[in-house]
């Protein structure tokens, strides 16, 4: 009578033990696909000899067979016991292969790009976080005309003032101030709160409509000229500002 193969022997022992492949997988921590391959004697799908012998021994022990005897039989049928190898070298090689598969050829490049993006974002955040963003009729851009923490009486650059039909309004919040700013066409340039000590500048063609919930919370500068006050403290004020008139010739 022909002796059963190793895989058939392990399968029969598993069934005699009342175990399913799934239950055996949970007990041995060996994937179900590998257990099924071993039971079909398809050992090539289980890895190299080191892993195959380990799987065979673990499965044999779990289903009640003599693990050493089953492994010895496997060695006799597959060219004898393998030469001793350092386990550390095997696990290191396997780890490197797994990492290579997981990373893929573009992993290093992708990581470098991601780090570059993070660095650039951080620099922009640090440099730009101290100043307000201002909106104009053309879009949104940093309030570069009045650097953060500059003296309030400092006039905007001459280039900005020289633009034809352009009005420039700079506001400093002495306390937290609720401000709304619109251009001549009614488009909203800003609607929100300015923290105490914050300076913001807006520019627009023809006219800027300015509203503050409490006139005592802001100092206003129009076209480079500081205003005494836009209203009484506690008073809601709406004001319109226009470009500076050109000097008479």
mmCIF file of C-alpha atoms in Angstrom:
data_model
loop_
_atom_site.group_PDB
_atom_site.id
_atom_site.type_symbol
_atom_site.label_atom_id
_atom_site.label_comp_id
_atom_site.label_asym_id
_atom_site.label_seq_id
_atom_site.Cartn_x
_atom_site.Cartn_y
_atom_site.Cartn_z
ATOM 1 C CA UNK A 1 0.000 0.000 0.000
ATOM 2 C CA UNK A 2 1.406 3.340 -1.057
ATOM 3 C CA UNK A 3 2.239 5.686 1.802
ATOM 4 C CA UNK A 4 0.396 9.015 1.936
ATOM 5 C CA UNK A 5 2.300 12.131 0.951
ATOM 6 C CA UNK A 6 3.361 14.600 3.620
ATOM 7 C CA UNK A 7 0.620 17.043 2.651
ATOM 8 C CA UNK A 8 -2.055 14.342 2.664
ATOM 9 C CA UNK A 9 -0.829 13.083 6.034
ATOM 10 C CA UNK A 10 -1.036 16.561 7.553
ATOM 11 C CA UNK A 11 -4.501 17.131 6.048
ATOM 12 C CA UNK A 12 -5.803 13.827 7.373
ATOM 13 C CA UNK A 13 -4.414 14.559 10.834
ATOM 14 C CA UNK A 14 -6.038 17.989 10.821
ATOM 15 C CA UNK A 15 -9.401 16.523 9.893
ATOM 16 C CA UNK A 16 -9.034 13.829 12.560
ATOM 17 C CA UNK A 17 -8.381 16.572 15.099
ATOM 18 C CA UNK A 18 -11.629 18.272 14.063
ATOM 19 C CA UNK A 19 -9.862 21.424 12.896
ATOM 20 C CA UNK A 20 -10.718 23.541 9.867
ATOM 21 C CA UNK A 21 -8.003 25.283 7.882
ATOM 22 C CA UNK A 22 -9.141 28.587 9.359
ATOM 23 C CA UNK A 23 -8.891 27.249 12.929
ATOM 24 C CA UNK A 24 -5.467 25.756 12.244
ATOM 25 C CA UNK A 25 -4.347 29.100 10.826
ATOM 26 C CA UNK A 26 -5.417 30.856 14.022
ATOM 27 C CA UNK A 27 -3.566 28.311 16.169
ATOM 28 C CA UNK A 28 -0.320 28.285 14.173
ATOM 29 C CA UNK A 29 -0.374 31.904 12.893
ATOM 30 C CA UNK A 30 0.326 30.485 9.429
ATOM 31 C CA UNK A 31 -1.733 31.933 6.588
ATOM 32 C CA UNK A 32 -4.549 29.741 5.286
ATOM 33 C CA UNK A 33 -3.155 29.860 1.742
ATOM 34 C CA UNK A 34 0.158 28.374 2.923
ATOM 35 C CA UNK A 35 -1.575 25.618 4.923
ATOM 36 C CA UNK A 36 -3.632 24.669 1.867
ATOM 37 C CA UNK A 37 -0.487 24.664 -0.304
ATOM 38 C CA UNK A 38 1.345 22.391 2.155
ATOM 39 C CA UNK A 39 -1.603 19.995 2.258
ATOM 40 C CA UNK A 40 -1.452 19.829 -1.552
ATOM 41 C CA UNK A 41 2.320 19.187 -1.370
ATOM 42 C CA UNK A 42 2.907 22.465 -3.203
ATOM 43 C CA UNK A 43 5.848 23.441 -1.042
ATOM 44 C CA UNK A 44 7.308 25.910 -3.553
ATOM 45 C CA UNK A 45 4.534 28.354 -2.634
ATOM 46 C CA UNK A 46 5.564 28.282 1.017
ATOM 47 C CA UNK A 47 8.973 29.923 0.591
ATOM 48 C CA UNK A 48 12.489 28.521 0.858
ATOM 49 C CA UNK A 49 13.471 25.351 2.742
ATOM 50 C CA UNK A 50 13.946 27.227 5.995
ATOM 51 C CA UNK A 51 10.332 28.406 6.003
ATOM 52 C CA UNK A 52 8.884 25.195 4.560
ATOM 53 C CA UNK A 53 10.472 23.048 7.292
ATOM 54 C CA UNK A 54 9.208 25.523 9.905
ATOM 55 C CA UNK A 55 5.658 25.422 8.511
ATOM 56 C CA UNK A 56 5.652 21.626 8.295
ATOM 57 C CA UNK A 57 6.930 21.263 11.862
ATOM 58 C CA UNK A 58 4.422 23.776 13.268
ATOM 59 C CA UNK A 59 1.446 22.233 11.454
ATOM 60 C CA UNK A 60 2.476 18.698 12.459
ATOM 61 C CA UNK A 61 2.724 19.684 16.120
ATOM 62 C CA UNK A 62 -0.686 21.414 16.013
ATOM 63 C CA UNK A 63 -2.488 18.373 14.528
ATOM 64 C CA UNK A 64 -0.908 15.871 16.941
ATOM 65 C CA UNK A 65 1.867 14.387 14.798
ATOM 66 C CA UNK A 66 5.538 14.023 15.711
ATOM 67 C CA UNK A 67 7.010 17.230 14.220
ATOM 68 C CA UNK A 68 10.580 15.911 14.074
ATOM 69 C CA UNK A 69 9.507 12.759 12.254
ATOM 70 C CA UNK A 70 7.468 14.694 9.687
ATOM 71 C CA UNK A 71 10.321 17.132 9.045
ATOM 72 C CA UNK A 72 12.804 14.238 8.737
ATOM 73 C CA UNK A 73 10.554 12.652 6.140
ATOM 74 C CA UNK A 74 10.351 15.969 4.271
ATOM 75 C CA UNK A 75 14.164 16.205 4.254
ATOM 76 C CA UNK A 76 14.492 12.653 2.880
ATOM 77 C CA UNK A 77 12.073 13.414 0.054
ATOM 78 C CA UNK A 78 13.637 16.784 -0.810
ATOM 79 C CA UNK A 79 17.385 16.255 -0.932
ATOM 80 C CA UNK A 80 18.285 16.028 2.753
ATOM 81 C CA UNK A 81 18.466 18.556 5.553
ATOM 82 C CA UNK A 82 19.599 22.020 4.477
ATOM 83 C CA UNK A 83 22.919 23.446 5.583
ATOM 84 C CA UNK A 84 22.781 25.409 8.835
ATOM 85 C CA UNK A 85 22.210 29.117 8.343
ATOM 86 C CA UNK A 86 22.154 31.967 10.800
ATOM 87 C CA UNK A 87 18.533 32.801 11.587
ATOM 88 C CA UNK A 88 19.430 36.492 11.810
ATOM 89 C CA UNK A 89 20.601 36.494 8.196
ATOM 90 C CA UNK A 90 17.387 34.841 7.021
ATOM 91 C CA UNK A 91 15.109 37.227 8.872
ATOM 92 C CA UNK A 92 17.179 40.238 7.800
ATOM 93 C CA UNK A 93 16.952 39.201 4.145
ATOM 94 C CA UNK A 94 13.225 38.596 4.417
ATOM 95 C CA UNK A 95 12.741 41.970 6.090
ATOM 96 C CA UNK A 96 14.673 43.732 3.358
ATOM 97 C CA UNK A 97 12.607 42.034 0.665
ATOM 98 C CA UNK A 98 9.375 42.986 2.387
ATOM 99 C CA UNK A 99 10.490 46.592 2.746
ATOM 100 C CA UNK A 100 11.520 46.727 -0.911
ATOM 101 C CA UNK A 101 8.148 45.373 -1.999
ATOM 102 C CA UNK A 102 6.304 47.801 0.227
ATOM 103 C CA UNK A 103 8.300 50.839 -0.780
ATOM 104 C CA UNK A 104 8.509 50.260 -4.519
ATOM 105 C CA UNK A 105 10.946 51.995 -6.882
ATOM 106 C CA UNK A 106 9.543 55.492 -6.355
ATOM 107 C CA UNK A 107 9.336 55.427 -2.573
ATOM 108 C CA UNK A 108 12.546 57.361 -1.938
ATOM 109 C CA UNK A 109 11.676 60.022 -4.492
ATOM 110 C CA UNK A 110 8.160 60.380 -3.102
ATOM 111 C CA UNK A 111 9.516 60.788 0.425
ATOM 112 C CA UNK A 112 11.981 63.447 -0.708
ATOM 113 C CA UNK A 113 9.230 65.401 -2.474
ATOM 114 C CA UNK A 114 6.944 65.151 0.561
ATOM 115 C CA UNK A 115 9.681 66.429 2.884
ATOM 116 C CA UNK A 116 10.415 69.328 0.536
ATOM 117 C CA UNK A 117 6.742 70.317 0.491
ATOM 118 C CA UNK A 118 6.579 70.225 4.304
ATOM 119 C CA UNK A 119 9.702 72.389 4.629
ATOM 120 C CA UNK A 120 8.451 74.968 2.107
ATOM 121 C CA UNK A 121 5.047 75.082 3.771
ATOM 122 C CA UNK A 122 6.659 75.609 7.179
ATOM 123 C CA UNK A 123 8.838 78.483 5.918
ATOM 124 C CA UNK A 124 5.886 80.204 4.250
ATOM 125 C CA UNK A 125 3.774 79.725 7.398
ATOM 126 C CA UNK A 126 6.439 81.259 9.638
ATOM 127 C CA UNK A 127 7.170 84.204 7.354
ATOM 128 C CA UNK A 128 3.556 84.913 6.470
ATOM 129 C CA UNK A 129 1.828 84.182 9.773
ATOM 130 C CA UNK A 130 2.707 87.473 11.415
ATOM 131 C CA UNK A 131 0.934 89.693 8.894
ATOM 132 C CA UNK A 132 -2.719 89.940 7.885
ATOM 133 C CA UNK A 133 -3.863 88.893 4.478
ATOM 134 C CA UNK A 134 -5.672 91.628 2.618
ATOM 135 C CA UNK A 135 -8.139 91.402 -0.194
ATOM 136 C CA UNK A 136 -8.315 93.815 -3.071
ATOM 137 C CA UNK A 137 -10.514 94.087 -6.107
ATOM 138 C CA UNK A 138 -7.983 91.888 -7.927
ATOM 139 C CA UNK A 139 -7.865 89.095 -5.335
ATOM 140 C CA UNK A 140 -6.131 88.222 -2.066
ATOM 141 C CA UNK A 141 -2.490 88.902 -1.205
ATOM 142 C CA UNK A 142 -0.311 89.639 1.873
ATOM 143 C CA UNK A 143 -0.373 93.141 3.353
ATOM 144 C CA UNK A 144 3.145 93.918 2.216
ATOM 145 C CA UNK A 145 2.689 97.721 2.163
ATOM 146 C CA UNK A 146 2.841 97.993 5.949
ATOM 147 C CA UNK A 147 5.263 95.484 7.520
ATOM 148 C CA UNK A 148 4.107 93.867 10.798
ATOM 149 C CA UNK A 149 4.949 95.851 13.941
ATOM 150 C CA UNK A 150 5.974 98.917 11.901
ATOM 151 C CA UNK A 151 5.141 102.335 13.422
ATOM 152 C CA UNK A 152 1.575 103.190 12.450
ATOM 153 C CA UNK A 153 2.552 106.627 11.165
ATOM 154 C CA UNK A 154 4.804 105.069 8.511
ATOM 155 C CA UNK A 155 3.332 105.867 5.074
ATOM 156 C CA UNK A 156 2.806 103.150 2.428
ATOM 157 C CA UNK A 157 5.457 102.945 -0.296
ATOM 158 C CA UNK A 158 5.353 105.624 -2.950
ATOM 159 C CA UNK A 159 4.778 103.013 -5.678
ATOM 160 C CA UNK A 160 1.429 102.042 -4.170
ATOM 161 C CA UNK A 161 0.435 105.683 -3.707
ATOM 162 C CA UNK A 162 1.394 106.591 -7.237
ATOM 163 C CA UNK A 163 -1.179 104.338 -8.888
ATOM 164 C CA UNK A 164 -3.808 106.350 -10.647
ATOM 165 C CA UNK A 165 -7.234 106.528 -8.981
ATOM 166 C CA UNK A 166 -6.093 104.194 -6.150
ATOM 167 C CA UNK A 167 -7.125 104.603 -2.521
ATOM 168 C CA UNK A 168 -5.070 103.012 0.267
ATOM 169 C CA UNK A 169 -6.493 102.491 3.751
ATOM 170 C CA UNK A 170 -4.431 101.210 6.669
ATOM 171 C CA UNK A 171 -6.032 100.232 9.978
ATOM 172 C CA UNK A 172 -4.397 99.503 13.333
ATOM 173 C CA UNK A 173 -6.509 97.772 15.987
ATOM 174 C CA UNK A 174 -5.907 99.287 19.446
ATOM 175 C CA UNK A 175 -8.279 96.649 20.817
ATOM 176 C CA UNK A 176 -10.040 93.752 19.139
ATOM 177 C CA UNK A 177 -11.962 95.421 16.325
ATOM 178 C CA UNK A 178 -14.811 94.227 14.132
ATOM 179 C CA UNK A 179 -14.239 95.648 10.629
ATOM 180 C CA UNK A 180 -15.919 95.406 7.221
ATOM 181 C CA UNK A 181 -14.226 96.742 4.069
ATOM 182 C CA UNK A 182 -15.719 96.930 0.544
ATOM 183 C CA UNK A 183 -14.632 98.478 -2.750
ATOM 184 C CA UNK A 184 -16.605 100.909 -4.938
ATOM 185 C CA UNK A 185 -18.490 98.038 -6.596
ATOM 186 C CA UNK A 186 -19.593 96.634 -3.246
ATOM 187 C CA UNK A 187 -17.227 93.679 -3.350
ATOM 188 C CA UNK A 188 -16.152 92.563 0.102
ATOM 189 C CA UNK A 189 -12.444 92.984 0.756
ATOM 190 C CA UNK A 190 -12.593 92.041 4.421
ATOM 191 C CA UNK A 191 -15.214 91.158 7.015
ATOM 192 C CA UNK A 192 -13.976 89.993 10.360
ATOM 193 C CA UNK A 193 -12.048 90.864 13.512
ATOM 194 C CA UNK A 194 -8.581 92.331 13.885
ATOM 195 C CA UNK A 195 -6.678 91.400 17.037
ATOM 196 C CA UNK A 196 -5.268 94.151 19.222
ATOM 197 C CA UNK A 197 -2.019 95.490 17.767
ATOM 198 C CA UNK A 198 -2.686 94.052 14.301
ATOM 199 C CA UNK A 199 -2.184 96.287 11.249
ATOM 200 C CA UNK A 200 -3.957 95.669 7.940
ATOM 201 C CA UNK A 201 -3.947 97.533 4.626
ATOM 202 C CA UNK A 202 -6.444 97.507 1.750
ATOM 203 C CA UNK A 203 -6.213 99.068 -1.719
ATOM 204 C CA UNK A 204 -8.926 99.575 -4.322
ATOM 205 C CA UNK A 205 -9.816 101.676 -7.309
ATOM 206 C CA UNK A 206 -12.049 104.781 -6.888
ATOM 207 C CA UNK A 207 -13.349 104.206 -3.330
ATOM 208 C CA UNK A 208 -13.171 102.091 -0.157
ATOM 209 C CA UNK A 209 -16.221 101.798 2.081
ATOM 210 C CA UNK A 210 -15.137 101.200 5.670
ATOM 211 C CA UNK A 211 -17.270 100.152 8.642
ATOM 212 C CA UNK A 212 -16.175 99.549 12.234
ATOM 213 C CA UNK A 213 -18.405 98.352 15.094
ATOM 214 C CA UNK A 214 -16.598 100.526 17.661
ATOM 215 C CA UNK A 215 -14.759 103.594 16.407
ATOM 216 C CA UNK A 216 -12.644 103.649 19.562
ATOM 217 C CA UNK A 217 -10.927 100.363 18.691
ATOM 218 C CA UNK A 218 -9.062 101.512 15.548
ATOM 219 C CA UNK A 219 -6.642 104.097 14.205
ATOM 220 C CA UNK A 220 -7.021 104.805 10.499
ATOM 221 C CA UNK A 221 -4.588 106.070 7.895
ATOM 222 C CA UNK A 222 -5.846 107.030 4.414
ATOM 223 C CA UNK A 223 -3.492 107.510 1.460
ATOM 224 C CA UNK A 224 -0.554 107.846 3.825
ATOM 225 C CA UNK A 225 -2.249 110.429 6.042
ATOM 226 C CA UNK A 226 -3.200 109.610 9.628
ATOM 227 C CA UNK A 227 -6.746 110.513 10.655
ATOM 228 C CA UNK A 228 -7.459 111.884 14.112
ATOM 229 C CA UNK A 229 -10.479 109.607 14.665
ATOM 230 C CA UNK A 230 -13.201 108.007 12.592
ATOM 231 C CA UNK A 231 -15.804 108.460 15.340
ATOM 232 C CA UNK A 232 -16.552 108.378 19.043
ATOM 233 C CA UNK A 233 -15.617 105.352 21.205
ATOM 234 C CA UNK A 234 -18.438 102.821 21.228
ATOM 235 C CA UNK A 235 -19.947 104.308 18.056
ATOM 236 C CA UNK A 236 -20.581 102.212 14.921
ATOM 237 C CA UNK A 237 -19.155 104.198 12.039
ATOM 238 C CA UNK A 238 -19.368 103.905 8.252
ATOM 239 C CA UNK A 239 -16.940 105.969 6.208
ATOM 240 C CA UNK A 240 -15.979 106.125 2.544
ATOM 241 C CA UNK A 241 -12.445 106.991 1.435
ATOM 242 C CA UNK A 242 -11.343 108.106 -2.029
ATOM 243 C CA UNK A 243 -7.941 108.510 -3.714
ATOM 244 C CA UNK A 244 -5.749 111.441 -2.825
ATOM 245 C CA UNK A 245 -6.258 114.380 -5.082
ATOM 246 C CA UNK A 246 -3.287 115.131 -7.328
ATOM 247 C CA UNK A 247 -1.422 118.346 -6.421
ATOM 248 C CA UNK A 248 -2.524 121.445 -8.316
ATOM 249 C CA UNK A 249 -0.213 122.501 -11.129
#
